[in-house]
Amino acid sequence: MDLLIATTGPDSKTIDTYKRIMRAVERISYQIDDVLNFVKPRTINLQQVQLNKVLKTTIGRLKLPKSIRTILPKNEILVIVDVVNIEIVFVNLITNAAQAMDNSGTITISAEQDEKKTTIRVSDTGPGIPKEYIEKIFDPLFTTKQTGTGLGLVSCRTIIEQHGGTITAKSGEGGATFTIVLPR
């Protein structure tokens, strides 16, 4: 985009058009990734990493609006995960949370560990998930979004299960919470 702006001049209408094109390309790329992850899940390459480092990298890639506040775990936790795949999970969960809150609110990510498992919760301050949808959200092709593929949460579940873990969702007043449990 920078090259196009440099070669065509900083006309505000042109810049706005380029920005809309870039957002459309990002949405399409995200949808293609969802389809590819559903059709052919990636193999996992486990390594020990700091959870907050993965979360900061993921959030940095998302370019969330300033009206969204993210709270990361206060405690530093080491997890054994495939970094690329776990980032896909966090991208989906954080993006969904931001969209559910209409790009304004708080996303809180908390984590705790014991001898056997790591539990990670991603919560938002949105309206929550309607009761009639909560049982369907991990079903392939189920979506409530006009531009959604219905594969994002399915990919999340597949990736977490590849790690030997589980992912669940619950909804209540004040938002939704996705809980990931991974073996240590």
CSV table of C-alpha atoms in Angstrom, one decimal:
chain,number,residue,atom,x,y,z
A,1,MET,CA,0.0,0.0,0.0
A,2,ASP,CA,2.8,2.4,0.8
A,3,LEU,CA,4.3,1.9,-2.7
A,4,LEU,CA,0.9,2.7,-4.3
A,5,ILE,CA,0.5,5.8,-2.2
A,6,ALA,CA,4.0,6.9,-3.0
A,7,THR,CA,3.5,6.5,-6.8
A,8,THR,CA,0.0,7.9,-7.0
A,9,GLY,CA,0.3,10.8,-4.5
A,10,PRO,CA,-1.4,11.2,-1.2
A,11,ASP,CA,-5.0,11.8,-2.6
A,12,SER,CA,-7.3,11.2,0.4
A,13,LYS,CA,-9.9,9.3,-1.7
A,14,THR,CA,-7.3,7.1,-3.2
A,15,ILE,CA,-5.8,6.4,0.2
A,16,ASP,CA,-9.2,5.5,1.6
A,17,THR,CA,-9.8,3.1,-1.4
A,18,TYR,CA,-6.4,1.4,-0.8
A,19,LYS,CA,-7.3,1.0,2.9
A,20,ARG,CA,-10.6,-0.6,2.1
A,21,ILE,CA,-8.8,-3.0,-0.3
A,22,MET,CA,-6.3,-3.9,2.3
A,23,ARG,CA,-9.1,-4.7,4.9
A,24,ALA,CA,-10.8,-6.8,2.3
A,25,VAL,CA,-7.6,-8.7,1.5
A,26,GLU,CA,-7.0,-9.3,5.3
A,27,ARG,CA,-10.6,-10.7,5.6
A,28,ILE,CA,-10.2,-13.0,2.6
A,29,SER,CA,-6.8,-14.2,3.9
A,30,TYR,CA,-8.4,-15.0,7.2
A,31,GLN,CA,-11.2,-16.9,5.6
A,32,ILE,CA,-8.8,-18.8,3.3
A,33,ASP,CA,-6.7,-19.8,6.4
A,34,ASP,CA,-9.9,-21.0,8.1
A,35,VAL,CA,-10.8,-23.2,5.1
A,36,LEU,CA,-7.3,-24.6,4.8
A,37,ASN,CA,-7.1,-25.4,8.5
A,38,PHE,CA,-10.4,-27.2,8.4
A,39,VAL,CA,-9.6,-29.2,5.3
A,40,LYS,CA,-6.0,-30.1,6.2
A,41,PRO,CA,-5.0,-29.4,9.8
A,42,ARG,CA,-1.4,-28.5,10.2
A,43,THR,CA,0.9,-30.9,11.9
A,44,ILE,CA,2.1,-29.8,15.3
A,45,ASN,CA,5.6,-29.0,16.4
A,46,LEU,CA,5.6,-28.7,20.2
A,47,GLN,CA,7.9,-26.4,22.0
A,48,GLN,CA,8.0,-24.7,25.4
A,49,VAL,CA,7.2,-21.0,25.2
A,50,GLN,CA,6.0,-18.2,27.5
A,51,LEU,CA,2.2,-17.8,27.1
A,52,ASN,CA,2.4,-14.0,27.4
A,53,LYS,CA,5.0,-13.8,24.6
A,54,VAL,CA,2.7,-15.7,22.3
A,55,LEU,CA,-0.3,-13.5,23.3
A,56,LYS,CA,1.6,-10.3,22.7
A,57,THR,CA,2.8,-11.4,19.3
A,58,THR,CA,-0.8,-12.4,18.3
A,59,ILE,CA,-2.4,-9.2,19.6
A,60,GLY,CA,0.3,-7.2,17.8
A,61,ARG,CA,-0.5,-8.9,14.5
A,62,LEU,CA,-4.3,-8.2,14.9
A,63,LYS,CA,-4.1,-4.4,15.0
A,64,LEU,CA,-7.0,-4.1,17.3
A,65,PRO,CA,-8.7,-0.7,17.6
A,66,LYS,CA,-7.7,1.5,20.5
A,67,SER,CA,-11.3,1.2,21.9
A,68,ILE,CA,-10.5,-2.5,22.7
A,69,ARG,CA,-8.6,-3.1,25.9
A,70,THR,CA,-6.7,-6.4,26.3
A,71,ILE,CA,-5.7,-7.7,29.7
A,72,LEU,CA,-3.1,-10.5,29.7
A,73,PRO,CA,-2.3,-13.0,32.5
A,74,LYS,CA,-0.4,-11.4,35.4
A,75,ASN,CA,1.5,-14.6,36.1
A,76,GLU,CA,4.1,-15.8,33.7
A,77,ILE,CA,3.2,-19.3,32.5
A,78,LEU,CA,5.3,-21.7,30.3
A,79,VAL,CA,3.2,-23.8,27.9
A,80,ILE,CA,4.2,-26.6,25.6
A,81,VAL,CA,2.4,-25.8,22.3
A,82,ASP,CA,2.9,-25.5,18.6
A,83,VAL,CA,3.3,-21.7,18.4
A,84,VAL,CA,1.9,-21.2,14.9
A,85,ASN,CA,-1.2,-23.3,15.6
A,86,ILE,CA,-1.9,-21.8,19.1
A,87,GLU,CA,-1.6,-18.3,17.5
A,88,ILE,CA,-4.3,-19.4,15.1
A,89,VAL,CA,-6.5,-20.3,18.1
A,90,PHE,CA,-5.9,-16.9,19.8
A,91,VAL,CA,-6.4,-14.9,16.5
A,92,ASN,CA,-9.8,-16.6,16.1
A,93,LEU,CA,-10.9,-16.1,19.7
A,94,ILE,CA,-9.7,-12.5,20.0
A,95,THR,CA,-11.1,-11.5,16.6
A,96,ASN,CA,-14.4,-13.1,17.5
A,97,ALA,CA,-14.4,-11.3,20.9
A,98,ALA,CA,-13.6,-7.9,19.2
A,99,GLN,CA,-16.4,-8.4,16.7
A,100,ALA,CA,-18.9,-9.5,19.3
A,101,MET,CA,-18.1,-6.3,21.3
A,102,ASP,CA,-18.5,-4.2,18.1
A,103,ASN,CA,-14.9,-3.2,18.4
A,104,SER,CA,-15.3,-1.6,21.8
A,105,GLY,CA,-14.7,-3.3,25.2
A,106,THR,CA,-12.3,-5.4,27.2
A,107,ILE,CA,-10.8,-8.8,26.4
A,108,THR,CA,-9.4,-10.5,29.4
A,109,ILE,CA,-7.0,-13.5,29.0
A,110,SER,CA,-6.3,-15.4,32.2
A,111,ALA,CA,-4.2,-18.5,32.8
A,112,GLU,CA,-3.5,-20.9,35.6
A,113,GLN,CA,-1.5,-24.1,36.0
A,114,ASP,CA,-1.4,-27.1,38.2
A,115,GLU,CA,0.7,-30.2,38.0
A,116,LYS,CA,-1.4,-31.7,35.3
A,117,LYS,CA,-2.9,-29.0,33.2
A,118,THR,CA,-2.8,-25.4,32.0
A,119,THR,CA,-6.2,-23.6,31.8
A,120,ILE,CA,-6.5,-20.5,29.6
A,121,ARG,CA,-9.6,-18.3,29.6
A,122,VAL,CA,-10.5,-15.7,26.9
A,123,SER,CA,-13.4,-13.5,28.1
A,124,ASP,CA,-15.0,-10.5,26.5
A,125,THR,CA,-17.5,-7.8,27.7
A,126,GLY,CA,-19.8,-8.3,24.7
A,127,PRO,CA,-23.4,-9.3,24.7
A,128,GLY,CA,-22.6,-13.0,25.1
A,129,ILE,CA,-23.6,-15.9,22.9
A,130,PRO,CA,-27.3,-16.6,22.6
A,131,LYS,CA,-28.4,-19.8,24.3
A,132,GLU,CA,-29.7,-21.3,21.0
A,133,TYR,CA,-26.2,-20.9,19.5
A,134,ILE,CA,-23.9,-22.1,22.3
A,135,GLU,CA,-24.3,-25.8,21.4
A,136,LYS,CA,-23.7,-25.1,17.7
A,137,ILE,CA,-20.7,-22.8,17.7
A,138,PHE,CA,-18.1,-25.5,17.2
A,139,ASP,CA,-20.1,-27.2,14.4
A,140,PRO,CA,-18.5,-26.9,10.9
A,141,LEU,CA,-20.0,-24.1,8.8
A,142,PHE,CA,-22.2,-22.7,11.6
A,143,THR,CA,-21.9,-18.9,11.6
A,144,THR,CA,-23.9,-15.9,12.6
A,145,LYS,CA,-21.7,-13.5,10.6
A,146,GLN,CA,-22.4,-12.4,7.0
A,147,THR,CA,-18.7,-12.7,6.1
A,148,GLY,CA,-17.9,-15.7,8.3
A,149,THR,CA,-17.0,-19.2,7.1
A,150,GLY,CA,-18.2,-21.0,10.1
A,151,LEU,CA,-14.8,-22.7,10.3
A,152,GLY,CA,-12.8,-20.5,12.8
A,153,LEU,CA,-14.0,-22.2,16.0
A,154,VAL,CA,-13.9,-25.6,14.4
A,155,SER,CA,-10.2,-25.0,13.6
A,156,CYS,CA,-9.7,-23.9,17.2
A,157,ARG,CA,-11.2,-27.1,18.5
A,158,THR,CA,-9.2,-29.2,16.1
A,159,ILE,CA,-5.9,-27.5,17.1
A,160,ILE,CA,-6.6,-27.8,20.8
A,161,GLU,CA,-7.5,-31.4,20.4
A,162,GLN,CA,-4.3,-32.0,18.5
A,163,HIS,CA,-2.6,-30.7,21.6
A,164,GLY,CA,-4.5,-33.3,23.7
A,165,GLY,CA,-6.7,-30.5,25.2
A,166,THR,CA,-10.2,-29.3,25.2
A,167,ILE,CA,-12.0,-26.0,24.4
A,168,THR,CA,-15.4,-25.0,25.7
A,169,ALA,CA,-17.6,-21.9,25.7
A,170,LYS,CA,-20.0,-20.4,28.1
A,171,SER,CA,-22.0,-17.2,28.0
A,172,GLY,CA,-23.6,-15.1,30.6
A,173,GLU,CA,-24.4,-11.5,31.4
A,174,GLY,CA,-21.4,-9.4,30.5
A,175,GLY,CA,-19.9,-11.5,27.7
A,176,ALA,CA,-18.6,-14.9,26.6
A,177,THR,CA,-15.7,-17.0,27.9
A,178,PHE,CA,-13.8,-19.6,26.0
A,179,THR,CA,-11.8,-22.0,28.2
A,180,ILE,CA,-8.9,-24.0,26.9
A,181,VAL,CA,-7.4,-26.8,28.9
A,182,LEU,CA,-4.0,-28.1,27.8
A,183,PRO,CA,-2.0,-31.0,29.4
A,184,ARG,CA,1.3,-29.9,30.9
